[in-house]
Amino acid sequence: MKHFLLIFLINVICIEIKANVTSSEELQNKDEPTKLLSRRKRFLIFPDGSSFQIVFCTQNHGYLQLGNIVWFGTTAALAWELPTDPGAFDMFKDLKAYQGQRRQDILYYVDEDGKIVDKVEYKRKILINPALAKRSVDAAERNKRNITKFNIKEMHKLQKNKMLFENLDATRIEHHRTERQEIYAKLEKFLQTLGLDGKECILKMLCVTGKQRSKQASFVAEILRAVFTLPKVPDTMSKVHKHYHDAPGSNGDCSELYPKCEAISME
């Protein structure tokens, strides 16, 4: 029993001594300077001409006294050029003339040492805002008449009586006819699946639209009027879609001419 207690005390003393030595070494290491780890700088390289853009768009609508809707949109955009060559930043350290300045539409080419070897004028690409692009229908009509100043009432009066396809050339008219004829064929199949006579309903819509050209209707009716307004080209008219051409010029009541379609109405 005495030998066991003696061995136990010796182990406790050894553990205590080892702990004191470890703590003293840690205190000594605190006074010594730490080893610095270093590595080369890393860069993100983007394709030439890359930029980071933030675009903020807002859109508001209002109602005029004449019953029309006006949409007003504003757009604010900011762009920051992204680095394309990490060596290009070295020239700002040696040349004070470039400090605090932006590129100003000039591309600088530098060598491995960061020295400028050449500079080329940067030409920005022409960007066209789709909201400001001119439509073919409006552009063709604008070339046929002189733009004069008039008030809002006169403007809407002209808009109600405007013939969209009156001054278009044959190529553009044929394009509008082809696109609409394809839509009519698809709408016929869609209405057929709803249990209606698709062909009869499409012809009725064309007939009603042809008789209400100068009458201003509701917002939905104006959309339907634009879709079911078919340009007339008698000389190049397709025999397959001849019934589409004849419907807008039909004489008589459209409901009596196409009695199989009672669910379609422009009102």
Tab-separated table of C-alpha atoms in Angstrom:
chain	number	residue	atom	x	y	z
A	1	MET	CA	0.000	0.000	0.000
A	2	LYS	CA	2.847	2.372	0.801
A	3	HIS	CA	4.476	1.645	-2.571
A	4	PHE	CA	1.226	2.438	-4.371
A	5	LEU	CA	0.867	5.837	-2.654
A	6	LEU	CA	4.478	6.652	-3.437
A	7	ILE	CA	4.052	5.897	-7.139
A	8	PHE	CA	0.854	7.981	-7.253
A	9	LEU	CA	2.565	11.024	-5.690
A	10	ILE	CA	5.475	10.754	-8.125
A	11	ASN	CA	3.078	10.776	-11.122
A	12	VAL	CA	1.224	13.841	-9.811
A	13	ILE	CA	4.500	15.715	-9.331
A	14	CYS	CA	5.651	14.842	-12.883
A	15	ILE	CA	2.387	16.067	-14.409
A	16	GLU	CA	2.605	19.353	-12.483
A	17	ILE	CA	6.194	19.936	-13.598
A	18	LYS	CA	5.310	19.258	-17.230
A	19	ALA	CA	2.410	21.737	-17.076
A	20	ASN	CA	4.675	24.460	-15.651
A	21	VAL	CA	7.254	23.908	-18.394
A	22	THR	CA	4.597	24.158	-21.125
A	23	SER	CA	3.178	27.395	-19.713
A	24	SER	CA	6.644	28.951	-19.463
A	25	GLU	CA	7.369	28.092	-23.106
A	26	GLU	CA	4.119	29.720	-24.188
A	27	LEU	CA	5.045	32.895	-22.339
A	28	GLN	CA	8.412	32.968	-24.061
A	29	ASN	CA	6.809	32.449	-27.514
A	30	LYS	CA	4.536	35.450	-26.987
A	31	ASP	CA	7.527	37.745	-26.898
A	32	GLU	CA	8.998	36.297	-30.097
A	33	PRO	CA	7.811	37.748	-33.443
A	34	THR	CA	5.280	35.591	-35.297
A	35	LYS	CA	6.129	34.172	-38.687
A	36	LEU	CA	4.549	36.101	-41.582
A	37	LEU	CA	2.813	34.120	-44.296
A	38	SER	CA	2.807	35.768	-47.703
A	39	ARG	CA	1.581	34.902	-51.159
A	40	ARG	CA	1.139	36.678	-54.470
A	41	LYS	CA	-1.921	38.798	-54.987
A	42	ARG	CA	-4.756	37.217	-56.864
A	43	PHE	CA	-6.975	39.042	-59.341
A	44	LEU	CA	-10.249	38.475	-61.115
A	45	ILE	CA	-9.875	39.047	-64.857
A	46	PHE	CA	-12.932	39.841	-66.983
A	47	PRO	CA	-13.274	40.051	-70.791
A	48	ASP	CA	-12.339	43.368	-72.338
A	49	GLY	CA	-15.191	45.859	-72.130
A	50	SER	CA	-16.993	44.135	-69.232
A	51	SER	CA	-18.933	46.294	-66.806
A	52	PHE	CA	-21.153	45.958	-63.748
A	53	GLN	CA	-24.482	47.701	-64.222
A	54	ILE	CA	-27.348	48.603	-61.929
A	55	VAL	CA	-30.608	49.659	-63.573
A	56	PHE	CA	-33.597	51.043	-61.681
A	57	CYS	CA	-36.897	51.315	-63.553
A	58	THR	CA	-40.213	52.726	-62.438
A	59	GLN	CA	-43.498	52.926	-64.301
A	60	ASN	CA	-46.597	54.927	-63.438
A	61	HIS	CA	-49.931	55.215	-65.162
A	62	GLY	CA	-52.615	57.825	-65.114
A	63	TYR	CA	-56.028	58.419	-66.640
A	64	LEU	CA	-56.866	61.310	-68.918
A	65	GLN	CA	-60.253	62.969	-69.060
A	66	LEU	CA	-60.864	61.385	-72.442
A	67	GLY	CA	-60.796	57.894	-70.950
A	68	ASN	CA	-57.376	56.817	-72.214
A	69	ILE	CA	-54.464	55.494	-70.188
A	70	VAL	CA	-51.027	57.120	-70.200
A	71	TRP	CA	-47.932	55.209	-69.097
A	72	PHE	CA	-44.890	57.140	-67.888
A	73	GLY	CA	-41.647	55.269	-67.277
A	74	THR	CA	-38.315	56.424	-65.859
A	75	THR	CA	-35.026	54.566	-65.945
A	76	ALA	CA	-31.826	55.278	-63.989
A	77	ALA	CA	-28.697	53.274	-64.753
A	78	LEU	CA	-25.137	53.189	-63.407
A	79	ALA	CA	-22.210	51.237	-64.831
A	80	TRP	CA	-18.776	50.415	-63.434
A	81	GLU	CA	-15.970	49.087	-65.619
A	82	LEU	CA	-14.524	45.751	-64.504
A	83	PRO	CA	-10.758	45.081	-64.562
A	84	THR	CA	-9.488	43.293	-67.645
A	85	ASP	CA	-5.723	43.267	-66.959
A	86	PRO	CA	-4.305	43.253	-63.395
A	87	GLY	CA	-1.118	44.914	-64.625
A	88	ALA	CA	-3.094	47.943	-65.691
A	89	PHE	CA	-3.381	49.057	-62.061
A	90	ASP	CA	0.399	49.337	-61.747
A	91	MET	CA	0.546	52.424	-63.945
A	92	PHE	CA	-1.498	54.406	-61.397
A	93	LYS	CA	1.313	54.010	-58.856
A	94	ASP	CA	4.020	55.595	-61.027
A	95	LEU	CA	2.091	58.118	-63.110
A	96	LYS	CA	0.424	60.810	-60.994
A	97	ALA	CA	-1.404	62.172	-64.016
A	98	TYR	CA	-3.768	59.224	-63.958
A	99	GLN	CA	-4.573	59.367	-60.261
A	100	GLY	CA	-8.238	59.923	-59.534
A	101	GLN	CA	-9.221	59.798	-63.200
A	102	ARG	CA	-11.400	57.425	-65.148
A	103	ARG	CA	-10.636	55.942	-68.522
A	104	GLN	CA	-12.414	58.627	-70.547
A	105	ASP	CA	-12.979	56.397	-73.599
A	106	ILE	CA	-9.303	55.431	-74.028
A	107	LEU	CA	-7.893	51.904	-73.782
A	108	TYR	CA	-4.345	51.677	-72.415
A	109	TYR	CA	-2.147	48.684	-73.286
A	110	VAL	CA	0.650	47.945	-70.827
A	111	ASP	CA	3.522	45.475	-70.729
A	112	GLU	CA	4.502	43.112	-67.914
A	113	ASP	CA	6.168	45.956	-66.013
A	114	GLY	CA	3.033	48.095	-66.081
A	115	LYS	CA	4.360	50.642	-68.596
A	116	ILE	CA	2.033	52.031	-71.245
A	117	VAL	CA	2.966	50.757	-74.691
A	118	ASP	CA	-0.061	51.903	-76.658
A	119	LYS	CA	-3.422	53.592	-76.291
A	120	VAL	CA	-6.468	53.258	-78.527
A	121	GLU	CA	-9.695	55.222	-78.553
A	122	TYR	CA	-12.571	53.159	-77.214
A	123	LYS	CA	-15.748	53.333	-79.299
A	124	ARG	CA	-18.908	52.554	-77.417
A	125	LYS	CA	-21.560	50.418	-79.032
A	126	ILE	CA	-24.829	52.061	-79.998
A	127	LEU	CA	-27.568	50.963	-77.606
A	128	ILE	CA	-31.196	51.377	-78.620
A	129	ASN	CA	-33.838	51.359	-75.925
A	130	PRO	CA	-36.699	49.122	-77.117
A	131	ALA	CA	-39.171	51.493	-75.497
A	132	LEU	CA	-37.928	54.298	-77.771
A	133	ALA	CA	-37.616	52.217	-80.948
A	134	LYS	CA	-39.895	53.200	-83.803
A	135	ARG	CA	-42.528	50.785	-85.005
A	136	SER	CA	-42.846	50.096	-88.702
A	137	VAL	CA	-46.508	51.087	-88.764
A	138	ASP	CA	-45.968	54.474	-87.132
A	139	ALA	CA	-42.768	55.178	-89.085
A	140	ALA	CA	-44.425	54.583	-92.446
A	141	GLU	CA	-47.321	56.858	-91.584
A	142	ARG	CA	-45.034	59.553	-90.173
A	143	ASN	CA	-43.195	59.816	-93.482
A	144	LYS	CA	-46.439	60.467	-95.346
A	145	ARG	CA	-47.546	63.496	-93.355
A	146	ASN	CA	-46.156	66.572	-91.671
A	147	ILE	CA	-46.071	66.565	-87.876
A	148	THR	CA	-47.911	69.578	-86.473
A	149	LYS	CA	-48.808	70.657	-82.963
A	150	PHE	CA	-52.360	69.993	-81.764
A	151	ASN	CA	-54.106	69.540	-78.459
A	152	ILE	CA	-55.055	66.285	-76.728
A	153	LYS	CA	-58.628	66.188	-78.010
A	154	GLU	CA	-57.539	66.571	-81.625
A	155	MET	CA	-54.848	63.943	-81.128
A	156	HIS	CA	-57.334	61.356	-79.870
A	157	LYS	CA	-59.807	62.243	-82.584
A	158	LEU	CA	-57.160	61.506	-85.209
A	159	GLN	CA	-56.186	58.320	-83.385
A	160	LYS	CA	-59.753	56.992	-83.508
A	161	ASN	CA	-59.980	57.538	-87.266
A	162	LYS	CA	-56.452	56.384	-88.075
A	163	MET	CA	-56.107	53.599	-90.626
A	164	LEU	CA	-53.143	51.565	-89.422
A	165	PHE	CA	-52.221	49.935	-92.729
A	166	GLU	CA	-53.207	52.642	-95.182
A	167	ASN	CA	-49.733	53.888	-96.144
A	168	LEU	CA	-47.687	50.695	-95.795
A	169	ASP	CA	-45.940	49.153	-98.776
A	170	ALA	CA	-46.927	45.748	-100.152
A	171	THR	CA	-44.121	43.878	-98.387
A	172	ARG	CA	-45.062	45.085	-94.919
A	173	ILE	CA	-48.764	44.575	-95.548
A	174	GLU	CA	-48.125	40.996	-96.638
A	175	HIS	CA	-46.111	40.451	-93.453
A	176	HIS	CA	-48.977	41.677	-91.254
A	177	ARG	CA	-51.493	39.579	-93.205
A	178	THR	CA	-49.416	36.407	-92.889
A	179	GLU	CA	-48.909	36.834	-89.147
A	180	ARG	CA	-52.594	37.472	-88.514
A	181	GLN	CA	-53.755	34.592	-90.686
A	182	GLU	CA	-51.583	32.217	-88.672
A	183	ILE	CA	-53.076	33.569	-85.436
A	184	TYR	CA	-56.618	33.184	-86.772
A	185	ALA	CA	-55.985	29.544	-87.693
A	186	LYS	CA	-54.690	28.814	-84.171
A	187	LEU	CA	-57.618	30.645	-82.562
A	188	GLU	CA	-60.045	28.582	-84.622
A	189	LYS	CA	-58.622	25.369	-83.146
A	190	PHE	CA	-58.668	26.854	-79.645
A	191	LEU	CA	-62.318	27.903	-79.885
A	192	GLN	CA	-63.147	24.519	-81.362
A	193	THR	CA	-61.845	22.837	-78.201
A	194	LEU	CA	-64.212	25.034	-76.144
A	195	GLY	CA	-67.200	23.651	-78.035
A	196	LEU	CA	-67.650	26.669	-80.321
A	197	ASP	CA	-67.559	26.971	-84.075
A	198	GLY	CA	-64.031	28.361	-84.362
A	199	LYS	CA	-64.206	29.451	-87.997
A	200	GLU	CA	-67.609	31.087	-87.551
A	201	CYS	CA	-66.453	33.035	-84.487
A	202	ILE	CA	-63.271	34.311	-86.154
A	203	LEU	CA	-65.222	35.510	-89.180
A	204	LYS	CA	-67.732	37.216	-86.899
A	205	MET	CA	-64.930	39.036	-85.066
A	206	LEU	CA	-63.482	40.219	-88.379
A	207	CYS	CA	-66.923	41.368	-89.489
A	208	VAL	CA	-67.605	43.307	-86.275
A	209	THR	CA	-64.143	44.893	-86.320
A	210	GLY	CA	-64.590	46.041	-89.913
A	211	LYS	CA	-67.775	47.913	-89.003
A	212	GLN	CA	-66.358	49.675	-85.914
A	213	ARG	CA	-63.194	51.248	-87.290
A	214	SER	CA	-64.016	54.833	-86.238
A	215	LYS	CA	-65.796	54.054	-82.968
A	216	GLN	CA	-63.714	54.099	-79.810
A	217	ALA	CA	-64.465	51.119	-77.564
A	218	SER	CA	-63.201	49.730	-74.258
A	219	PHE	CA	-59.590	48.793	-73.549
A	220	VAL	CA	-60.101	45.079	-74.280
A	221	ALA	CA	-62.134	45.871	-77.380
A	222	GLU	CA	-59.320	48.071	-78.709
A	223	ILE	CA	-56.873	45.181	-78.311
A	224	LEU	CA	-59.232	42.874	-80.195
A	225	ARG	CA	-59.657	45.528	-82.869
A	226	ALA	CA	-55.889	45.663	-83.407
A	227	VAL	CA	-55.666	41.866	-83.647
A	228	PHE	CA	-58.650	41.455	-85.961
A	229	THR	CA	-57.782	44.308	-88.329
A	230	LEU	CA	-56.619	42.622	-91.519
A	231	PRO	CA	-54.799	44.679	-94.206
A	232	LYS	CA	-56.378	44.493	-97.633
A	233	VAL	CA	-54.275	43.361	-100.576
A	234	PRO	CA	-56.667	42.060	-103.246
A	235	ASP	CA	-53.953	41.434	-105.844
A	236	THR	CA	-51.795	39.134	-103.682
A	237	MET	CA	-54.586	37.633	-101.601
A	238	SER	CA	-54.296	33.931	-100.840
A	239	LYS	CA	-57.278	31.810	-101.861
A	240	VAL	CA	-56.826	29.696	-98.743
A	241	HIS	CA	-57.546	32.676	-96.482
A	242	LYS	CA	-59.995	34.469	-98.780
A	243	HIS	CA	-62.808	34.106	-96.223
A	244	TYR	CA	-60.748	36.191	-93.762
A	245	HIS	CA	-60.546	38.973	-96.327
A	246	ASP	CA	-64.246	38.931	-97.196
A	247	ALA	CA	-65.544	38.989	-93.606
A	248	PRO	CA	-64.652	42.630	-92.692
A	249	GLY	CA	-66.444	43.963	-95.784
A	250	SER	CA	-69.622	41.923	-95.376
A	251	ASN	CA	-72.933	43.749	-95.769
A	252	GLY	CA	-75.575	43.233	-93.107
A	253	ASP	CA	-75.670	42.384	-89.436
A	254	CYS	CA	-72.685	40.279	-88.354
A	255	SER	CA	-74.814	38.298	-85.881
A	256	GLU	CA	-77.196	37.312	-88.685
A	257	LEU	CA	-74.380	36.510	-91.105
A	258	TYR	CA	-72.662	34.245	-88.573
A	259	PRO	CA	-75.434	32.888	-86.312
A	260	LYS	CA	-73.479	29.841	-85.151
A	261	CYS	CA	-71.307	31.994	-82.877
A	262	GLU	CA	-73.345	33.694	-80.160
A	263	ALA	CA	-70.705	33.807	-77.402
A	264	ILE	CA	-68.379	36.332	-79.102
A	265	SER	CA	-69.089	40.048	-78.709
A	266	MET	CA	-66.999	43.211	-79.002
A	267	GLU	CA	-69.090	45.147	-76.483
